[in-house]
Amino acid sequence: MKTAGKLRKHPLAAAVALALALGTTGAHAQGIPEPEVDDPSIDESEEIEEVVVLGRFISSSQQLVNERMNDAFATDLLGADTISRLGDATVAAALRRVPGLTLVQDKFVYIRGLGERYTTTTLNGAQIPSPDLTRNVIPLDVFPTSVVESLKVQKAYDPQVPANFGGGNVDIRTKGIPDAFTTRLEFGLGFNSEVPSRVNTYEGGGDDDFGTDDGSRALSPQLVEALTTFQGNINIANIDSRLASTQPELGGTERGFQAQTISRQLAASLNRDISIQSESPDPDITARASIGNRFDLGSDWTAGFAIGGAYETDWRWRRTFSATAGNPDEENGVREEATRSINIAGTANFGLTFLEDHEIETTSLYLLDTDDETEVFDFFNENRLASSGRGFRQYRLEWEEREMTTNQIQGTHYLGAETKERFPFLNALGFIPEQTSFTWFYSDSTATTDIPNRVVVTSDTFFDENGGLLSESVSPGSSSADYRFTELEDDVEDYGWRVALPLEFGNSFVELSGGAGHAQKARVYRQTEFSLGFRDVPDAATLEGDLGDVFSDENFFATVPNPNPNVGVPDSLVYENDLVFARVGANTNSYLAATMTDAVFGQVDWTIADTWRIVAGGRWEDYRQVSVPWNPYGFSIGQPQVDADFEDPPGSGNIPPADLEEIESWYFQEDKLYPTVALTYMGSLWADTFQLRLGYSETAVRPDLREITDASYIDPITDDLTRGNPGVRPADVESIDLRAEWFFANSDTFSVSIFSKDITNPIEFFEIPASDTTIAREILNAESAEIQGVEVEFLKELGFLGGWGDLFFVQGNVTYQWNRDLVVGPNGGSVACESLGSDTEEAFNDCSLSGASESVVNVMIGFDSADSRHTASLIYNVFSERLFTFGRFGRPDAFEQPFASLDATYFWYPTDRMTVQFKAQNLLDESIEIERGGVVTFEEKPGINFSAMFQWGF
């Protein structure tokens, strides 16, 4: 949890913090006098606590140096001021500036080349749920940087964090109680260069501006009731059968007509106001406000609060090109997608401090992240080549609400001198060292994802020889339109405690610490899908025109006399158009899942003569996981049986029948001890302070809940058909980290880290056979994987260049991975072993994939004016070619091509209370490309973002 109470510093870290503070000269601090080192009036401990630096950004970067040095394990940190200067709006965007981190799909962070599954996320040290439909990992784009105090990236394992630790852990630490009264108002505007003057959209609901659907898109009460009445099967045959049993007096023709009428009425209850419209997009809008204060309640108590809120909305337009590697000229497509995003955030913090030794703080966080997408996708496949002049057009309308609510409470208590003085009876506890600390926390979080309606309509298209569109009509068939309704809810409860006993023996300082924790997570995922289409229409023009007109009441309910009436029913009618409406999808698309972890940890931290530091500890975890396929429209409780096929049997339950072996695969349990050890040397080699850290740890990486089911689903991020695997098991990770750090009194820093990870049974996605236009993947345990690399980080003032150099500094990092080998093993099947020059099945047991190197570079050049009224930054980020997905069955691997971005920020401080900010991102305007076998199979141009922000506050 967040650090509370007094700041307790390691002895060496305290000394270095003082040296850095004293090294902050005139250009760094606005007129703050520099204390003399030998001034007897200065108390060192007070100086560390009270030094205030108001000036340059470079000094704000130093505020987290103390924590980094005091941490026994390798960490990287970003503070709020740093994030503000970088100009990043989300946590995901900010983290790409950290050494060894790369951002994928604008929301998932890869640490040291490992996929998003190898990165865990906590909020103030507590586990939180994921609002992502198909992943346990947190999509970090849902967190606005406006709520963040700092980001801590832990790359070496600490037994205080969960053992589900592969590449690293990202701890998002929210803003807490201020030291004094503060208030802030912000307003900004922006735009993206790729957004055209008109974009595609559709008729939405009345509450769209607030990021919530007003019910216009949701399942109608009529359809919900029918799903219960007809036990999930609403096709015409089942409705007819039900009418035959409930209304036997109806004749066959009349009953059939009534069954069709009921089916069409149910179909008509869907949201069919789906005609594509053209709209002029608004500029990006950002509005934020916050207020907080801290005040005394007598001489012993202090209370405080901080409340904030934010509203952001923007339009983005994507035009992407995709193609198959084997026949890119004939099998390709162009996708145009307009997305309006609405983001709302609210925070509330309350704190209470007693005697400065005891603090209790609560944190409440609410996040709403909504995307409203309208997509038009023109494509050709193996059935309709581009040269044929015939193709497909697919419309997709999708509204997705992602919401997270977190409530946390935490406490920090020290057995300090003030506490003993106030409560003399505590002196009887002389065997307990002074400054013994006890910390505890409780966190309860709920994340939901609601897609009240995802509509996909497929049309047939005809083009002339120049590629001009000649005609378009909705494709005839039983599934011309697909309506999907999705709900996900994740609940996470996490609590724990820790005790630390500081001991001193001569020139040795020892801290003994230990604690326990409990975390449990429950997930409910429900998916309901319907198909709707016209199998036959007498007039082909019925399927032409706006989508809303094609699926209109007129086309649903138009009737004609029955050409073949039964005897005695001469005036019977039939529907003119053959409309089909049914619920579709596998019964295992929905599922229930839960995890529970009980943990105990302990650690010994021994510092010898402020020169050597040895830390050894371990964490024991008892981990349990269950994932059960769930049919919300099944009406009997399944019993074990040999035949696991399940087709909506009538009854009252909703767990599909399964055999004993399948039931066993739903559950997984593992208890294990995860050790860690770190050795640190502290001295003054080539700098005022030098640290050399060596760490070793053993951890695990566990599969996502969705991945241990036998279900197939469409990944909403990649649009790939993805299949789970009940047999997938956790991966074991052994990590070695060596980091050397130099901290100079003039604020310069330099560090070099070498890391190695050996992974047994790594969890990876591999392609499986599918059609030319469908990418399909399954989750598998490979045999092993290795990653080695080096990270270099630096901060350098340019004052050595002369007078003007005092106004500039350069900061950056470089990561280079020279070994990224994956040994597929027998689970991989026939794999294209490019790195071994083999694509034969005989070689797959020893096949090593993707041994290519990978690098990431971040560089920032900063400027701070002498009067501290102006600051500016130029930030460059580039990564080398990196693996996107593994190829199998003869297909080549897919590689994302190098992408370079150049961002610029400028801050003007006209008064002490006003700030004006200008920001431009991706000034190089490069495209994102993915290649397979030298062929570009994906291309997108994200465009340049421009924004301006006005801030007022004190």
XYZ file of N, CA, C and O in Angstrom, residues 625-738:
456
model
N -7.584 -22.307 -8.227
C -8.226 -21.708 -9.401
C -9.261 -22.659 -9.966
O -9.031 -23.869 -10.066
N -10.427 -22.136 -10.329
C -11.463 -22.938 -10.954
C -12.128 -22.103 -12.040
O -12.324 -20.897 -11.884
N -12.415 -22.732 -13.145
C -13.113 -22.080 -14.253
C -14.116 -23.074 -14.819
O -13.740 -24.177 -15.222
N -15.386 -22.693 -14.828
C -16.460 -23.608 -15.199
C -17.214 -23.046 -16.394
O -17.703 -21.907 -16.342
N -17.324 -23.802 -17.491
C -18.176 -23.341 -18.589
C -19.618 -23.251 -18.117
O -20.103 -24.105 -17.375
N -20.283 -22.224 -18.564
C -21.618 -21.914 -18.036
C -22.550 -21.590 -19.192
O -22.240 -20.746 -20.020
N -23.652 -22.260 -19.239
C -24.680 -21.971 -20.235
C -25.815 -21.228 -19.551
O -26.617 -21.831 -18.848
N -25.894 -19.901 -19.703
C -26.951 -19.151 -19.019
C -28.357 -19.581 -19.426
O -29.308 -19.307 -18.705
N -28.453 -20.257 -20.575
C -29.774 -20.655 -21.069
C -29.954 -22.162 -21.046
O -30.804 -22.714 -21.734
N -29.101 -22.845 -20.269
C -29.322 -24.265 -20.025
C -30.197 -24.393 -18.799
O -30.059 -23.653 -17.844
N -31.086 -25.344 -18.800
C -32.064 -25.419 -17.722
C -32.054 -26.761 -17.029
O -33.065 -27.299 -16.633
N -30.858 -27.325 -16.883
C -30.696 -28.492 -16.026
C -29.282 -28.479 -15.482
O -28.360 -28.004 -16.123
N -29.120 -28.989 -14.258
C -27.786 -29.093 -13.679
C -27.143 -30.336 -14.236
O -27.679 -31.437 -14.126
N -25.972 -30.150 -14.843
C -25.322 -31.278 -15.496
C -24.825 -32.311 -14.505
O -24.403 -32.004 -13.404
N -24.880 -33.584 -14.896
C -24.335 -34.681 -14.125
C -23.195 -35.301 -14.928
O -23.210 -35.270 -16.153
N -22.189 -35.843 -14.272
C -21.089 -36.467 -15.005
C -21.592 -37.539 -15.948
O -22.436 -38.358 -15.593
N -21.116 -37.507 -17.160
C -21.498 -38.503 -18.138
C -20.391 -38.623 -19.163
O -19.555 -37.740 -19.294
N -20.396 -39.718 -19.901
C -19.339 -39.946 -20.886
C -19.460 -38.971 -22.032
O -18.493 -38.394 -22.501
N -20.694 -38.735 -22.492
C -20.918 -37.836 -23.612
C -21.049 -36.419 -23.085
O -21.997 -36.112 -22.359
N -20.113 -35.547 -23.430
C -20.128 -34.186 -22.897
C -20.893 -33.216 -23.778
O -20.922 -32.027 -23.507
N -21.508 -33.699 -24.874
C -22.269 -32.790 -25.728
C -23.441 -32.235 -24.940
O -24.080 -32.925 -24.152
N -23.772 -30.999 -25.205
C -24.799 -30.331 -24.401
C -25.593 -29.407 -25.311
O -25.043 -28.513 -25.909
N -26.868 -29.635 -25.421
C -27.696 -28.826 -26.305
C -28.944 -28.338 -25.563
O -30.041 -28.816 -25.760
N -28.730 -27.399 -24.654
C -29.837 -26.736 -23.972
C -30.916 -27.682 -23.475
O -32.081 -27.553 -23.835
N -30.601 -28.674 -22.628
C -31.667 -29.531 -22.123
C -32.592 -28.753 -21.210
O -32.174 -27.804 -20.550
N -33.860 -29.084 -21.152
C -34.783 -28.366 -20.277
C -34.494 -28.681 -18.828
O -33.894 -29.690 -18.490
N -34.905 -27.803 -17.944
C -34.723 -28.034 -16.523
C -34.558 -26.744 -15.775
O -35.192 -25.751 -16.102
N -33.692 -26.704 -14.762
C -33.593 -25.523 -13.922
C -32.170 -25.099 -13.606
O -31.966 -24.188 -12.836
N -31.156 -25.727 -14.179
C -29.776 -25.373 -13.849
C -29.068 -24.741 -15.008
O -29.673 -24.381 -16.002
N -27.729 -24.602 -14.882
C -27.008 -23.971 -15.980
C -25.555 -24.405 -16.079
O -24.757 -23.716 -16.676
N -25.183 -25.538 -15.506
C -23.826 -26.059 -15.654
C -23.859 -27.213 -16.638
O -24.580 -28.190 -16.438
N -23.127 -27.146 -17.759
C -23.196 -28.208 -18.755
C -22.733 -29.543 -18.180
O -21.822 -29.584 -17.347
N -23.357 -30.635 -18.618
C -22.862 -31.951 -18.201
C -21.433 -32.162 -18.672
O -20.999 -31.611 -19.672
N -20.687 -32.955 -17.936
C -19.299 -33.207 -18.298
C -18.864 -34.518 -17.676
O -19.437 -34.985 -16.688
N -17.838 -35.145 -18.279
C -17.304 -36.356 -17.675
C -16.334 -35.970 -16.552
O -15.963 -34.816 -16.383
N -15.934 -36.971 -15.784
C -15.111 -36.709 -14.607
C -13.772 -36.083 -14.975
O -13.262 -35.207 -14.274
N -13.193 -36.534 -16.074
C -11.901 -35.981 -16.488
C -12.019 -34.498 -16.810
O -11.146 -33.697 -16.469
N -13.115 -34.123 -17.475
C -13.306 -32.720 -17.807
C -13.525 -31.889 -16.547
O -12.996 -30.781 -16.414
N -14.292 -32.427 -15.601
C -14.525 -31.700 -14.361
C -13.213 -31.463 -13.628
O -12.963 -30.378 -13.089
N -12.336 -32.455 -13.596
C -11.046 -32.295 -12.939
C -10.218 -31.201 -13.599
O -9.439 -30.507 -12.934
N -10.360 -31.046 -14.918
C -9.576 -30.029 -15.627
C -10.048 -28.616 -15.293
O -9.335 -27.649 -15.552
N -11.259 -28.489 -14.735
C -11.751 -27.165 -14.379
C -11.025 -26.593 -13.169
O -11.042 -25.389 -12.947
N -10.423 -27.432 -12.361
C -9.857 -27.001 -11.080
C -8.343 -27.186 -11.081
O -7.826 -28.173 -11.587
N -7.654 -26.215 -10.489
C -6.205 -26.317 -10.357
C -5.800 -25.774 -8.985
O -6.323 -24.750 -8.524
N -4.868 -26.479 -8.329
C -4.374 -26.053 -7.022
C -2.870 -26.260 -6.977
O -2.341 -27.247 -7.488
N -2.181 -25.301 -6.343
C -0.728 -25.404 -6.220
C -0.294 -24.625 -4.982
O -0.720 -23.485 -4.771
N 0.509 -25.242 -4.135
C 1.138 -24.502 -3.036
C 2.645 -24.677 -3.150
O 3.139 -25.781 -3.395
N 3.344 -23.573 -2.965
C 4.764 -23.586 -3.274
C 5.463 -22.443 -2.545
O 4.845 -21.414 -2.230
N 6.761 -22.619 -2.293
C 7.588 -21.577 -1.697
C 8.400 -20.903 -2.792
O 9.044 -21.573 -3.609
N 8.376 -19.576 -2.803
C 9.079 -18.796 -3.815
C 10.173 -17.968 -3.122
O 9.892 -16.964 -2.463
N 11.443 -18.377 -3.261
C 12.537 -17.688 -2.556
C 13.095 -16.523 -3.374
O 12.959 -16.450 -4.593
N 13.757 -15.622 -2.662
C 14.456 -14.519 -3.313
C 15.617 -14.093 -2.435
O 15.555 -14.190 -1.202
N 16.706 -13.624 -3.058
C 17.868 -13.155 -2.323
C 18.505 -12.015 -3.114
O 18.489 -12.021 -4.352
N 18.997 -11.009 -2.400
C 19.632 -9.865 -3.053
C 20.856 -9.447 -2.255
O 20.833 -9.430 -1.019
N 21.916 -9.108 -2.976
C 23.161 -8.645 -2.373
C 23.497 -7.287 -2.974
O 23.518 -7.121 -4.194
N 23.739 -6.294 -2.106
C 24.031 -4.937 -2.567
C 25.335 -4.452 -1.956
O 25.554 -4.584 -0.737
N 26.207 -3.902 -2.808
C 27.424 -3.229 -2.345
C 27.210 -1.726 -2.485
O 26.755 -1.246 -3.529
N 27.567 -0.960 -1.435
C 27.348 0.479 -1.426
C 28.671 1.175 -1.145
O 29.336 0.894 -0.136
N 29.055 2.069 -2.050
C 30.319 2.766 -1.892
C 30.333 4.069 -2.651
O 29.288 4.700 -2.849
N 31.513 4.477 -3.105
C 31.659 5.759 -3.805
C 32.509 5.603 -5.059
O 33.319 6.480 -5.379
N 32.371 4.497 -5.757
C 33.153 4.254 -6.961
C 32.754 5.233 -8.058
O 31.607 5.216 -8.540
N 33.664 6.108 -8.457
C 33.481 7.051 -9.567
C 32.339 8.044 -9.337
O 31.984 8.789 -10.250
N 31.698 8.047 -8.181
C 30.585 8.947 -7.934
C 30.433 9.155 -6.441
O 31.055 8.463 -5.629
N 29.590 10.118 -6.075
C 29.350 10.350 -4.653
C 28.714 9.132 -4.007
O 28.977 8.828 -2.852
N 27.852 8.454 -4.751
C 27.221 7.240 -4.245
C 27.182 6.205 -5.362
O 26.822 6.517 -6.503
N 27.586 5.007 -5.015
C 27.583 3.898 -5.972
C 26.905 2.701 -5.315
O 27.133 2.409 -4.137
N 26.060 2.022 -6.085
C 25.410 0.804 -5.610
C 25.524 -0.274 -6.683
O 25.310 -0.011 -7.868
N 25.831 -1.491 -6.232
C 25.879 -2.650 -7.114
C 24.969 -3.714 -6.508
O 25.205 -4.179 -5.394
N 23.909 -4.074 -7.238
C 22.915 -5.016 -6.723
C 22.941 -6.298 -7.541
O 22.996 -6.258 -8.770
N 22.846 -7.420 -6.850
C 22.706 -8.718 -7.501
C 21.519 -9.421 -6.870
O 21.456 -9.553 -5.641
N 20.579 -9.855 -7.685
C 19.381 -10.491 -7.154
C 19.032 -11.767 -7.879
O 19.293 -11.909 -9.086
N 18.440 -12.706 -7.131
C 17.969 -13.977 -7.693
C 16.591 -14.264 -7.106
O 16.351 -14.029 -5.907
N 15.688 -14.787 -7.942
C 14.356 -15.112 -7.443
C 13.734 -16.228 -8.270
O 14.135 -16.482 -9.415
N 12.759 -16.894 -7.651
C 11.938 -17.895 -8.313
C 10.481 -17.488 -8.151
O 10.024 -17.219 -7.033
N 9.762 -17.427 -9.278
C 8.363 -17.015 -9.253
C 7.561 -17.879 -10.223
O 8.080 -18.848 -10.788
N 6.302 -17.506 -10.430
C 5.419 -18.261 -11.325
C 4.629 -17.293 -12.189
O 4.469 -16.111 -11.842
N 4.151 -17.794 -13.311
C 3.217 -17.060 -14.160
C 2.036 -17.981 -14.425
O 2.208 -19.077 -14.968
N 0.856 -17.550 -14.025
C -0.324 -18.405 -14.102
C -1.202 -18.026 -15.278
O -1.276 -16.858 -15.652
N -1.890 -19.008 -15.870
C -2.747 -18.706 -17.021
C -3.942 -17.858 -16.622
O -4.378 -17.880 -15.460
N -4.463 -17.122 -17.582
C -5.673 -16.355 -17.353
C -6.858 -17.290 -17.148
O -6.857 -18.433 -17.612
N -7.879 -16.783 -16.500
C -9.047 -17.613 -16.202
C -9.703 -18.138 -17.475
O -10.141 -19.287 -17.543
N -9.786 -17.306 -18.496
C -10.450 -17.722 -19.725
C -9.656 -18.819 -20.432
O -10.215 -19.638 -21.157
N -8.338 -18.841 -20.206
C -7.481 -19.730 -20.975
C -7.538 -21.179 -20.511
O -7.089 -22.061 -21.228
N -8.040 -21.444 -19.316
C -8.093 -22.828 -18.858
C -9.450 -23.463 -19.129
O -9.712 -24.582 -18.682
N -10.330 -22.769 -19.863
C -11.572 -23.384 -20.316
C -11.356 -23.926 -21.725
O -10.408 -23.550 -22.419
N -12.257 -24.774 -22.147
C -12.149 -25.368 -23.491
C -12.950 -24.567 -24.499
O -13.363 -25.088 -25.525
N -13.180 -23.300 -24.203
C -14.025 -22.468 -25.055
C -13.208 -21.796 -26.150
O -12.009 -21.563 -26.009
N -13.883 -21.491 -27.228
C -13.310 -20.663 -28.281
C -14.020 -19.318 -28.265
O -15.222 -19.242 -28.014
N -13.271 -18.262 -28.518
C -13.854 -16.930 -28.478
C -13.069 -16.021 -29.409
O -11.935 -16.324 -29.779
N -13.681 -14.909 -29.769
C -13.023 -13.904 -30.593
C -12.355 -12.904 -29.658
O -13.007 -12.272 -28.831
N -11.036 -12.788 -29.783
C -10.318 -11.829 -28.965
C -10.724 -10.417 -29.393
O -10.537 -10.038 -30.549
N -11.307 -9.620 -28.472
C -11.780 -8.295 -28.872
C -10.659 -7.326 -29.207
O -10.912 -6.293 -29.809
N -9.430 -7.638 -28.826
C -8.305 -6.753 -29.116
C -7.718 -7.052 -30.491
O -7.454 -6.154 -31.283
N -7.515 -8.329 -30.789
C -6.850 -8.710 -32.032
C -7.802 -9.225 -33.107
O -7.394 -9.413 -34.245
N -9.078 -9.493 -32.728
C -10.064 -10.095 -33.638
C -9.677 -11.507 -34.058
O -10.207 -12.041 -35.026
N -8.740 -12.127 -33.342
C -8.348 -13.503 -33.648
C -9.306 -14.482 -32.969
O -9.760 -14.244 -31.844
N -9.571 -15.599 -33.667
C -10.295 -16.693 -33.039
C -9.334 -17.386 -32.079
O -8.274 -17.854 -32.482
N -9.701 -17.444 -30.800
C -8.791 -17.929 -29.766
C -9.425 -19.103 -29.039
O -10.585 -19.041 -28.645
N -8.637 -20.154 -28.847
C -9.131 -21.355 -28.184
C -8.381 -21.582 -26.889
O -7.149 -21.536 -26.847
N -9.131 -21.837 -25.809
C -8.517 -22.135 -24.523
C -8.013 -23.561 -24.468
O -8.188 -24.356 -25.396
N -7.401 -23.903 -23.347
C -6.793 -25.222 -23.191
C -6.820 -25.606 -21.717
O -6.053 -25.054 -20.918
N -7.698 -26.542 -21.322
C -7.756 -26.929 -19.908
C -6.453 -27.519 -19.401
O -6.228 -27.559 -18.189
N -5.582 -27.961 -20.293
C -4.343 -28.591 -19.859
C -3.191 -27.639 -19.629
O -2.115 -28.067 -19.214
N -3.381 -26.339 -19.873
C -2.276 -25.402 -19.696
C -1.978 -25.240 -18.204
O -2.877 -25.241 -17.371
N -0.707 -25.131 -17.861
C -0.277 -25.084 -16.476
C 0.620 -23.860 -16.233
O 1.173 -23.290 -17.170
N 0.786 -23.448 -14.977
C 1.622 -22.277 -14.689
C 3.057 -22.473 -15.166
O 3.587 -23.591 -15.199
N 3.677 -21.382 -15.540
C 5.081 -21.375 -15.913
C 5.926 -21.017 -14.695
O 5.512 -20.230 -13.843
N 7.113 -21.615 -14.598
C 8.067 -21.308 -13.533
C 9.163 -20.405 -14.086
O 9.700 -20.658 -15.175
N 9.500 -19.353 -13.321
C 10.446 -18.345 -13.785
C 11.604 -18.226 -12.795
O 11.383 -18.062 -11.592
N 12.817 -18.323 -13.314
C 14.023 -18.039 -12.534
C 14.657 -16.769 -13.097
O 14.916 -16.684 -14.294
N 14.903 -15.804 -12.215
C 15.402 -14.501 -12.660
C 16.690 -14.150 -11.945
O 16.840 -14.393 -10.747
N 17.616 -13.566 -12.706
C 18.862 -13.015 -12.152
C 18.986 -11.579 -12.654
O 18.836 -11.315 -13.858
N 19.221 -10.649 -11.726
C 19.375 -9.237 -12.076
C 20.668 -8.712 -11.468
O 20.956 -8.952 -10.293
N 21.438 -7.968 -12.268
C 22.647 -7.288 -11.793
C 22.542 -5.835 -12.222
O 22.432 -5.538 -13.417
